[in-house]
Coordinates of C-alpha atoms in Angstrom, one line a residue:
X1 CA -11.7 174.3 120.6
X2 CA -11.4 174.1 116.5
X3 CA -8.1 173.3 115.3
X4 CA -7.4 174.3 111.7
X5 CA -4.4 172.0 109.8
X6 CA -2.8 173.5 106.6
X7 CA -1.7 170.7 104.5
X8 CA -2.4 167.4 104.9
X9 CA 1.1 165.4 103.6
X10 CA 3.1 163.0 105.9
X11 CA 3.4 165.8 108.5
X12 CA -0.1 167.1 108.2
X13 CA -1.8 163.9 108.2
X14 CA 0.2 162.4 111.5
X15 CA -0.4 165.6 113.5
X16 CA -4.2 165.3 112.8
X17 CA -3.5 161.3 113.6
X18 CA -1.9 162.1 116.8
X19 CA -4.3 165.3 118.2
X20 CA -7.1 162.8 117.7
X21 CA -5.4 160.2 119.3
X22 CA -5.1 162.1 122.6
X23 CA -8.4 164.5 122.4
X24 CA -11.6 162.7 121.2
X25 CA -13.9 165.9 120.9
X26 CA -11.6 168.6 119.9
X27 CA -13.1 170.3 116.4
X28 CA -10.4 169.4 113.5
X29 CA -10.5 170.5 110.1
X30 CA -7.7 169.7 107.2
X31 CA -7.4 171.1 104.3
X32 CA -5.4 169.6 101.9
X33 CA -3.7 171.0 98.1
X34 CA -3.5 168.1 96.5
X35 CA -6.8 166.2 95.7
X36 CA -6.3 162.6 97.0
X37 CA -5.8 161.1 100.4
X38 CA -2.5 161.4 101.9
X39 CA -0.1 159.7 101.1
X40 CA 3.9 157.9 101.7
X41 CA 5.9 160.5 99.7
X42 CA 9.2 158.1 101.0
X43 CA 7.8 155.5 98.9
X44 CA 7.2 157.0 95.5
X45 CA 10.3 155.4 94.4
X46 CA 8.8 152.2 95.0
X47 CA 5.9 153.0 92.8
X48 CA 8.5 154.5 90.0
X49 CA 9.8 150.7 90.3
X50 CA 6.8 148.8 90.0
X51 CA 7.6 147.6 93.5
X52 CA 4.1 149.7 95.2
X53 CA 0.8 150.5 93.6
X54 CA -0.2 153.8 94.3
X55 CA -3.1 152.6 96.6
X56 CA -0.3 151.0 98.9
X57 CA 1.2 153.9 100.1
X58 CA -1.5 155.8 101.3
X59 CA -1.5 156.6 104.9
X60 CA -5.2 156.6 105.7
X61 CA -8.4 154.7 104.7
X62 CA -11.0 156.8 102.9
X63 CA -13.1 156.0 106.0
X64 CA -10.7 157.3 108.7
X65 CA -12.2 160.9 108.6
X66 CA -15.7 160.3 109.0
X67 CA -14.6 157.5 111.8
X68 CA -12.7 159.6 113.8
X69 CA -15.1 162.8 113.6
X70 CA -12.3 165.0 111.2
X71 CA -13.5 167.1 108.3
X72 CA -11.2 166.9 105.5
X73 CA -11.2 169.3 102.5
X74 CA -9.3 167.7 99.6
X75 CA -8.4 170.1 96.5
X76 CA -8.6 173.0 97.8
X77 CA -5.6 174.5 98.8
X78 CA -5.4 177.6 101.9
X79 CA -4.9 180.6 100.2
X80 CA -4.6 183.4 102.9
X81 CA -4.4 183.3 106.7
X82 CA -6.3 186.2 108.1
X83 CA -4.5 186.3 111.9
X84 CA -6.8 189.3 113.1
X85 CA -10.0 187.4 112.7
X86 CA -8.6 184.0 113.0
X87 CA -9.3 182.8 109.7
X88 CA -7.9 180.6 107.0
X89 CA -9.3 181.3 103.3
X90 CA -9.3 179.3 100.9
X91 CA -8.2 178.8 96.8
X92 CA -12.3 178.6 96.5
X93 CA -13.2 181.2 99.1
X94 CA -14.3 179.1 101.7
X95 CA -13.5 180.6 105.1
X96 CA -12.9 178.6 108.2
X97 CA -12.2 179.8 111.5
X98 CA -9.4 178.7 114.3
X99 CA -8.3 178.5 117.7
X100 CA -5.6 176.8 116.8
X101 CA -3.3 177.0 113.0
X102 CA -1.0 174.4 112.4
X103 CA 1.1 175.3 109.0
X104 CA 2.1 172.2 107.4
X105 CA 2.5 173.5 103.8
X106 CA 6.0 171.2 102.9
X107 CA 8.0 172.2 99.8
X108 CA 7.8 172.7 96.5
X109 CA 10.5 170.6 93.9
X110 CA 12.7 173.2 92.7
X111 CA 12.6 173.6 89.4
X112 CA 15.7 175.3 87.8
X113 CA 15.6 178.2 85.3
X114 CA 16.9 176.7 82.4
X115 CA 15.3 176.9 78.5
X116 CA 12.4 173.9 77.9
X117 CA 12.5 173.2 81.8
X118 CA 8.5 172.9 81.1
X119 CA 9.4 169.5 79.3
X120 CA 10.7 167.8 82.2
X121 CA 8.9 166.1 85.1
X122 CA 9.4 167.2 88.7
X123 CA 9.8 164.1 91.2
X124 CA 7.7 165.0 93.9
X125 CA 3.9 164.1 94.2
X126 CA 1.6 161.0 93.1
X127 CA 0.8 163.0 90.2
X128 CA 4.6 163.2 89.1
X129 CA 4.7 159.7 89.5
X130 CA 1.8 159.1 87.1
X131 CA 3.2 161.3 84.1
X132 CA 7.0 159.7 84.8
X133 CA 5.8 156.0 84.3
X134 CA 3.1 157.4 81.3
X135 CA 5.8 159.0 79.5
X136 CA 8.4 156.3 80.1
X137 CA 6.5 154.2 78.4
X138 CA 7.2 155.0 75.0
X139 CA 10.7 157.4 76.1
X140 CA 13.5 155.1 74.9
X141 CA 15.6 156.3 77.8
X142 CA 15.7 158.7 80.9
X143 CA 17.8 161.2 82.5
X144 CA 17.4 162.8 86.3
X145 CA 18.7 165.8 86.5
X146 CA 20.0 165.4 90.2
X147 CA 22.3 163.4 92.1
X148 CA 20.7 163.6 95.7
X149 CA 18.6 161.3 97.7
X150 CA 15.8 162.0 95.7
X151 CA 17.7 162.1 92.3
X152 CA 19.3 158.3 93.0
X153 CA 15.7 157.3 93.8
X154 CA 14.0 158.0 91.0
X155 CA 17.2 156.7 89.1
X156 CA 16.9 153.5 90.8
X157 CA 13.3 153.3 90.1
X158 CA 13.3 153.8 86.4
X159 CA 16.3 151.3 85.7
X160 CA 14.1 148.8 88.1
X161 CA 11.2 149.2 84.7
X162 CA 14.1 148.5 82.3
X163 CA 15.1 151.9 81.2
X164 CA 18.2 152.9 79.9
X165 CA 19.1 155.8 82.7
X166 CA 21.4 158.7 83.0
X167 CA 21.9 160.7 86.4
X168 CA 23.3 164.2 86.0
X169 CA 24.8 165.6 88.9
X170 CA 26.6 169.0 89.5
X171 CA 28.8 167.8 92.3
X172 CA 31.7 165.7 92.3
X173 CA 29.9 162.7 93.7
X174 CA 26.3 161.4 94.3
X175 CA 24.6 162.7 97.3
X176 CA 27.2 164.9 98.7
X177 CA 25.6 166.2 101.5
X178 CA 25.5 162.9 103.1
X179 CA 28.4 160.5 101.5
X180 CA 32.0 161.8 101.6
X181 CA 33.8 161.1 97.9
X182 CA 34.6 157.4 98.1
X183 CA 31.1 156.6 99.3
X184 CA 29.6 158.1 96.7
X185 CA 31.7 156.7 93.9
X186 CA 31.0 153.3 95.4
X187 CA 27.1 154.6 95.1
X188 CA 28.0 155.5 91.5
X189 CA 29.6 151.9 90.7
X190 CA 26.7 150.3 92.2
X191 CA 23.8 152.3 90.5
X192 CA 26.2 151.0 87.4
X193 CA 25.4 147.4 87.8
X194 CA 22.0 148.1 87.6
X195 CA 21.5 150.3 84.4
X196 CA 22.0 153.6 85.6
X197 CA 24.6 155.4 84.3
X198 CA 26.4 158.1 86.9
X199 CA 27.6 161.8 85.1
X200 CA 29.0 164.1 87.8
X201 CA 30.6 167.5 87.4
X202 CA 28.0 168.2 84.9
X203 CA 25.9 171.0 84.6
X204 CA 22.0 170.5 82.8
X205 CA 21.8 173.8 80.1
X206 CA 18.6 173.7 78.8
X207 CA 15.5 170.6 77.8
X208 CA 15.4 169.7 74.7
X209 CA 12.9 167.4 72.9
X210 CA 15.1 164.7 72.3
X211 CA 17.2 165.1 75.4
X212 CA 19.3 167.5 77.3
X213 CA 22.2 169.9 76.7
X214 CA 25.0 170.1 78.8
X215 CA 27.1 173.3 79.9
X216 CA 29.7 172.8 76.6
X217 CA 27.4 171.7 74.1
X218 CA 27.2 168.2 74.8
X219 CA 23.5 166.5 74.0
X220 CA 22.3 163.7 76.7
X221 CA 19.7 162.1 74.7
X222 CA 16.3 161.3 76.7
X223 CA 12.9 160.9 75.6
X224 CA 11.9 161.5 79.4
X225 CA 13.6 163.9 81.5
X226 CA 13.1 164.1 84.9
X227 CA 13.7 167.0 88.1
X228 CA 15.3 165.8 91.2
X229 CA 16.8 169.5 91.5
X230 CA 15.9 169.4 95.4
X231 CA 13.1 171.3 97.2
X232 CA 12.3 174.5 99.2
X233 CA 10.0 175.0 102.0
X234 CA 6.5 176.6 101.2
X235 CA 6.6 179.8 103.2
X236 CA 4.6 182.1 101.4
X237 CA 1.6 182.0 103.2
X238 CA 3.2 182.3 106.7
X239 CA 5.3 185.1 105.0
X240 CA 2.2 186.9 103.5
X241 CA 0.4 186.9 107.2
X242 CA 3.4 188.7 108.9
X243 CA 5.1 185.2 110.6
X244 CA 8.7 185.2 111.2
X245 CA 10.1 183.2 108.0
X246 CA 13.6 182.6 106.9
X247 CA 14.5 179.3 105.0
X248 CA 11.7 178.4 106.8
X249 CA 8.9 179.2 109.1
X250 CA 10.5 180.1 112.5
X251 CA 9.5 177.8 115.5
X252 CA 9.8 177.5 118.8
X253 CA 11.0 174.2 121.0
X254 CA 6.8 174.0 121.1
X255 CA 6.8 174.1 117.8
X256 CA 4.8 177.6 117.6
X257 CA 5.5 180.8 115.7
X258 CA 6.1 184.2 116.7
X259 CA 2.0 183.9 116.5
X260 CA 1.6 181.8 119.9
X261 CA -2.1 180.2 117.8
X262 CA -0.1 179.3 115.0
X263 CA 2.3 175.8 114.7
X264 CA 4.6 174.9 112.1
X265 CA 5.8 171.6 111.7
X266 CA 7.6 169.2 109.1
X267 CA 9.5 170.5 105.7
X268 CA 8.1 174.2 106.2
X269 CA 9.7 174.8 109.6
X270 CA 12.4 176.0 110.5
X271 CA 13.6 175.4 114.6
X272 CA 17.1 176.2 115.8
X273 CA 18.3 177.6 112.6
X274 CA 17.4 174.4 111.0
X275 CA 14.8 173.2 108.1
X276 CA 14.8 169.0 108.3
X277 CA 14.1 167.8 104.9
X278 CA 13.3 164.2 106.2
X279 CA 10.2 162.4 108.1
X280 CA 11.3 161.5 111.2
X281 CA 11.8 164.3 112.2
X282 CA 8.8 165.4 110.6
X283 CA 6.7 162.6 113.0
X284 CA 8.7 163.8 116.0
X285 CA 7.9 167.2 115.6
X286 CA 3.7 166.2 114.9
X287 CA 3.9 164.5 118.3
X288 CA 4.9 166.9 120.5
X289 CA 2.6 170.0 118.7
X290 CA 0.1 167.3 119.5
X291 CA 1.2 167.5 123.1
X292 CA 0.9 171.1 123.6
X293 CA -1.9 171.5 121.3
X294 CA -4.4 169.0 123.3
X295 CA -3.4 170.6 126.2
X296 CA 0.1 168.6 127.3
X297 CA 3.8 169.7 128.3
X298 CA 6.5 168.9 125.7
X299 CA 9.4 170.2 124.2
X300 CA 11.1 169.6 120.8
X301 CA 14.8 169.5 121.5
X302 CA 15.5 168.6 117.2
X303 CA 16.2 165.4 115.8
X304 CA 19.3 163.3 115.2
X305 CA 19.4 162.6 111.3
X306 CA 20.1 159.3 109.5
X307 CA 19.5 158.8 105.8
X308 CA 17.9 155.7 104.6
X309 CA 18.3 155.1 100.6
X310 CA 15.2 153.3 99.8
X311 CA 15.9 152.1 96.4
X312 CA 16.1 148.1 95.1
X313 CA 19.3 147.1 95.4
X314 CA 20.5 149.8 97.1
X315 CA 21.1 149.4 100.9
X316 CA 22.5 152.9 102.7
X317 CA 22.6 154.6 106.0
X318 CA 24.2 157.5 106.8
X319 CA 23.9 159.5 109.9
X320 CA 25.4 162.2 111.5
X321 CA 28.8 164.2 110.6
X322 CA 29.8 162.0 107.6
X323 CA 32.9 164.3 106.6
X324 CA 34.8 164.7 109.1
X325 CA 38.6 163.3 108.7
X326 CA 41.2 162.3 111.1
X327 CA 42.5 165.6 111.9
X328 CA 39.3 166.2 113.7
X329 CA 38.3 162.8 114.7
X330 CA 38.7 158.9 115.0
X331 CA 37.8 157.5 111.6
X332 CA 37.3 153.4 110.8
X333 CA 36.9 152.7 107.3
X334 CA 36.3 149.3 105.2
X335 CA 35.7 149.0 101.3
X336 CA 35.1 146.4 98.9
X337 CA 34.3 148.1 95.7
X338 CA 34.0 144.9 93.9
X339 CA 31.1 143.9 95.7
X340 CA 29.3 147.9 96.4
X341 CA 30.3 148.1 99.8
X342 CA 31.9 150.9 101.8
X343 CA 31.2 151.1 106.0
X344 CA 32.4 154.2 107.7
X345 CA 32.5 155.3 111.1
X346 CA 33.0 159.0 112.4
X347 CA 34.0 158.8 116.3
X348 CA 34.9 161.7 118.4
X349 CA 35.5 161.9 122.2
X350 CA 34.4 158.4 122.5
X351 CA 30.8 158.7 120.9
X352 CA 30.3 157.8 117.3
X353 CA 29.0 161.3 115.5
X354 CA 28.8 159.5 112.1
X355 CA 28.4 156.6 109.8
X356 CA 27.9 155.6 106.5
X357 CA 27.0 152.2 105.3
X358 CA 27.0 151.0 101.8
X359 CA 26.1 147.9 100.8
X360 CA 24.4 145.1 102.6
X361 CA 24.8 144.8 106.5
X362 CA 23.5 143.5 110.0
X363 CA 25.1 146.6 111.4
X364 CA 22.7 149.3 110.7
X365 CA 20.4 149.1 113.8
X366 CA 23.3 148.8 116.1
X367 CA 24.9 152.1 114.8
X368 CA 21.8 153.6 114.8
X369 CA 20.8 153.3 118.4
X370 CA 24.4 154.1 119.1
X371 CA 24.3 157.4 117.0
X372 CA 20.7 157.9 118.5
X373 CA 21.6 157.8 121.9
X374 CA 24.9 158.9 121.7
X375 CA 26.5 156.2 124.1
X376 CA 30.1 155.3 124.3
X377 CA 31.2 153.6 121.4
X378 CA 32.4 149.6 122.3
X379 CA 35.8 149.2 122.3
X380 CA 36.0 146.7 119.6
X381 CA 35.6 149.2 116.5
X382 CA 35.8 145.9 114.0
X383 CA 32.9 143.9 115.5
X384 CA 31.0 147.5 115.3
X385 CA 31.1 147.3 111.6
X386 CA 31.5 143.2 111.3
X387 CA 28.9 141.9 114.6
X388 CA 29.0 138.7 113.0
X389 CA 33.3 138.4 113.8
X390 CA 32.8 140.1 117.0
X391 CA 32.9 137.9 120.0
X392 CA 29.8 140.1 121.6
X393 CA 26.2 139.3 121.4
X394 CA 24.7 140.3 118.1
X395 CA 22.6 143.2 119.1
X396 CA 20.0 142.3 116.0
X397 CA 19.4 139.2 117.4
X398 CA 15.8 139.3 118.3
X399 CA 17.1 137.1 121.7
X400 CA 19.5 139.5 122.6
X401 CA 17.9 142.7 121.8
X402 CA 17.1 144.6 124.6
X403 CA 13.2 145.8 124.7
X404 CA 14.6 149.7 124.6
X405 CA 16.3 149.0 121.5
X406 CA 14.7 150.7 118.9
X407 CA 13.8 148.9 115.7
X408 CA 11.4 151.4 113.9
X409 CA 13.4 155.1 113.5
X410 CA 10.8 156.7 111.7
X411 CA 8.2 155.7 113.9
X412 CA 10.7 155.7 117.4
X413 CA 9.1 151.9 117.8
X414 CA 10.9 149.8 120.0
X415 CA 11.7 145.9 120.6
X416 CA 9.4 147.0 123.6
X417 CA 6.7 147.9 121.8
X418 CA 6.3 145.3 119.3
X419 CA 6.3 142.7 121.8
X420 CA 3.4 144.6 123.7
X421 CA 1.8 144.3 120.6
X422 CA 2.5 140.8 119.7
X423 CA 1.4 139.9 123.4
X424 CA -2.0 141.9 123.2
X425 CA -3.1 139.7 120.1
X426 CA -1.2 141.2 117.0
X427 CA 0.2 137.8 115.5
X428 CA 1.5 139.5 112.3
X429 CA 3.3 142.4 110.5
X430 CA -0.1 143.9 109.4
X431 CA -0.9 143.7 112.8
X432 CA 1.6 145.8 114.6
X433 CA 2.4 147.4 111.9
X434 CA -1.7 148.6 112.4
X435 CA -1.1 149.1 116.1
X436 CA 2.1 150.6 116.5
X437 CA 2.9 152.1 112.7
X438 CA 6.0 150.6 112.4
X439 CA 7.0 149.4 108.6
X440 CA 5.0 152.6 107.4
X441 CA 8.0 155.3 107.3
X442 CA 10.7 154.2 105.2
X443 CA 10.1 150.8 105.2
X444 CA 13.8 149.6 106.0
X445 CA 12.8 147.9 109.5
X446 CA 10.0 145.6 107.5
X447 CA 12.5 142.1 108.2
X448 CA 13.8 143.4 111.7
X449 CA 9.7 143.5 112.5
X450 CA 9.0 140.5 110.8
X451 CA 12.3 138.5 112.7
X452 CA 10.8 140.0 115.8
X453 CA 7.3 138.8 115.0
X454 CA 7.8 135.3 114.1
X455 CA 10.7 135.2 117.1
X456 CA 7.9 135.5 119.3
X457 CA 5.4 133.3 117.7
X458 CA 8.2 130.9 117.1
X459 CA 8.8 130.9 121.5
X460 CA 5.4 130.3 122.2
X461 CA 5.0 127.7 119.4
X462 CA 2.6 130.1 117.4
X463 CA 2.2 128.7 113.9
X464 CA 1.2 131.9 111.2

C-alpha cells in the first residue's frame, strides 16, 4: 500500500513516526513545505530566548528516513490533489500516487490587513525565528502585536535577550480565551517584572518604520515589530479537491474525510465542530489515523485541552472551562499578586471542569489527571490547590504516584511507562525520553521525568 503525507510539521512528522512504528513495509512518502527537517514549533520561544539552538528542537535525525525506509521530499510543497487518479502534485510538478492521503497542511500566522504590515515579522516557523533574533539585533526595542499564547511567548522570549518589549493586545486582558480577567492581569504584572510591558485595549493601525501607530494616533516606537495575530487552518488544498471544509477540514471519529482515502489530522482538521490549535491533541489524533491506516480499530472521541505557557519565568496551566462564575458553578480561588500567583478551580457536579494556575506550583499534575479523567474532585478543595498543607499523600511524589498517573500530557506517558523504561535499561532522561518521547512536547514534565528517573536509580542504589 503507498501512503502519501501532506505536510510534514509536528502532526505530519508523528503520524509518519507512528504508521512506521506499527507497519514495517508499508510505502510512505512525505512531502514537506518548508525546506528543513521537522521541527518543535512549541519550542520556538525557547530559541527566541536563547534558551534552545535551532538544532535542538528538531524532532528527527537526518538519518531517520533512510533508516526507517520513508522518502521524504523537503521544499517542495503539494500543490493540487487530483482524487480521480489518486494523485498529489506538486509546487515542482512532481506527481506521486496514493492509496492512502493524509492532509496535514497546519496554519498559516494570520497576518492582519493593516498599512506596512510587510515590515513586521510573523511568529510562526524556524525561519521567523531567524529574521526576529537578526533584526533584534540592532532594533533598540520590540513590540508583538498579540496578546495570546503565542503573543506572550514571543514577548517572553525577546525580554529573556534583553529587549525593551511592548505587547499590544486588543482584548481587555492577555490571553483571554484561556485566563478570566484577574488571571490575566496577574500575567500582565508578571510579564512586567521581566521587561515586558503589557498594552491592552489597543488596537495596531498601521507599521511604521520606526514603530507602530495605534487606533488614535498614538506611535509605539519599535525598531522590530513582530505578528502574534493568531493562525488559520490551511484548507485550500482540501477545499480546491472538493473535500468538505469549514474552519477546517471536516473529519470523521477515524479521522477521514468525506473522501474515505483521505485523513486530516492536526491544526487543519476540523472533528466535532472543533479545530484544536494545540499538539496534544495533534499527537492523539496521529495515533489513532495510524491505527486505522495500518490496518487497526480506533476511534478519536476529541481531546481534553490544557494550556501550558512555555515561557522563562512564566509558569501557567489552564484547562478546561476557565470562565465560568458561581452562578453556574463551584469556584475556589487564591491570589497573591505580589508574588505572580493566581490558582483557580472551576467545579461543577462534583468534577473539576477547570483550572488556571499562575505562578509556581506542585499542583499542576494533580489537576491535570483530575481534569483528564474527570474523577470526583477530593473533598479538601484547599490541599487541591496547596498538596503541600494537605494532610493527603502528595500525588507528585514519585513514591506515591500511582503507575497510571500520567506525567507526560503531550505525549500521554505515564509513571508506568517510565518505569518500564527505566527497568529495561534507560538510566537517564535522554534515555526514556528516546524510548518513550516524553520531555519532547512542551517540555513542562522535564523535572517530574527527571524526579522519577533518579527516584528509581536512587531505590536501587544506581549512581548517574
Amino acid at each position: 500500500m503507498r501512503l502519501v503525507v501532506v505536510g510534514n510539521g509536528m502532526a505530519g512528522s508523528r503520524l509518519v513516526s507512528e504508521v512506521r512504528a506499527r507497519d514495517p513495509h508499508i510505502r510512505i512518502t512525505v512531502f514537506g513545505a518548508e525546506s528543513c527537517r521537522p521541527y518543535n514549533r512549541v519550542l520556538l520561544s525557547e530559541v527566541l530566548a536563547g534558551g534552545s539552538r535551532p538544532d535542538q528542537v528538531r524532532l528527527l535525525d537526518a538519518s531517520w528516513y533512510a533508516a526507517h525506509d520513508v522518502e521524504a521530499v523537503f521544499g517542495d510543497a503539494v500543490a493540487h490533489l487530483d482524487r480521480e487518479t489518486r494523485h498529489v502534485v506538486t509546487a515542482s510538478g512532481r506527481r506521486q500516487p496514493y492509496d492512502l492521503l493524509v492532509l496535514a497542511t497546519g496554519s498559516d500566522a494570520v497576518v492582519p490587513p493593516i498599512p506596512g504590515v510587510e515590515r513586521a515579522v510573523p511568529f510562526r516557523t524556524l525561519d521567523d525565528c531567524a529574521r526576529i533574533l537578526a533584526a533584534a539585533e540592532h532594533a533598540g526595542r520590540a513590540v508583538v502585536v498579540g496578546g495570546g499564547l503565542l503573543g506572550v511567548e514571543a514577548a517572553r522570549g525577546l525580554a529573556g535577550r534583553g529587549l525593551p518589549v511592548t505587547l499590544l493586545h486588543l482584548a481587555g486582558h492577555l490571553m483571554e480565551r484561556q485566563l478570566d480577567v484577574e488571571a490575566g492581569e496577574v500575567l500582565g504584572e508578571t510579564l512586567a517584572g521581566l521587561g515586558v510591558e503589557t498594552r491592552t485595549g489597543v488596537s495596531a493601525e498601521a507599521v511604521l518604520e520606526d514603530g507602530v501607530r495605534l487606533a488614535g494616533g498614538e506611535l509605539v516606537e519599535a525598531g522590530l515589530v513582530v505578528l502574534a495575530c493568531g493562525v488559520r487552518p490551511v484548507t485550500g488544498l482540501a477545499a480546491e479537491a472538493g473535500l468538505e471544509v469549514r474552519r477546517g477540514v471536516v473529519v470523521d471519529d477515524e479521522l477521514r474525510t468525506d473522501d474515505p482515502s483521505i485523513f486530516a489530522i492536526g491544526e487543519c482538521a476540523e472533528h466535532d465542530g472543533t479545530v484544536y490549535g494545540l499538539v496534544a491533541p495533534a499527537w492523539e489524533q496521529a495515533a489513532v489515523a495510524a491505527d486505522v491506516i495500518t490496518g487497526g480499530k480506533a476511534l478519536y472521541r476529541g481531546s481534553r485541552l490544557v494550556t501550558r505557557l512555555k515561557a522563562r519565568s512564566v509558569e501557567l496551566a489552564a484547562m478546561g472551562e476557565t470562565h465560568l462564575t458561581e452562578e453556574h458553578a463551584e469556584v475556589v480561588r487564591f491570589s497573591h499578586r505580589a508574588r505572580g500567583t493566581y490558582r483557580k478551580l472551576v467545579i461543577r457536579d462534583g468534577r473539576l471542569v477547570g483550572a488556571i494556575l499562575l505562578g509556581e506550583s506542585d499542583a499542576v499534575g494533580t489537576l491535570t489527571q483530575l481534569f483528564d479523567r474527570g474523577g470526583p474532585v477530593p473533598g479538601d478543595r484547599a490541599g487541591l490547590l496547596f498538596p503541600g498543607l494537605s494532610a493527603a499523600p502528595v500525588a507528585a511524589s514519585p513514591t506515591l504516584m500511582p503507575d497510571a498517573a500520567r506525567v507526560c500530557q503531550c505525549n500521554n506517558v505515564t509513571k508506568g511507562q517510565i518505569r518500564a523504561c527505566w527497568e529495561a535499561g534507560a538510566r537517564d532522561l535522554a534515555g526514556v525520553a528516546a524510548a518513550t518521547r516524553a520531555t519532547t512536547g512542551c517540555g513542562t514534565c522535564r523535572d517530574a521525568v527527571e524526579g522519577i528517573v533518579g527516584w528509581l536509580c536512587e531505590q536501587e542504589g544506581i549512581s548517574v
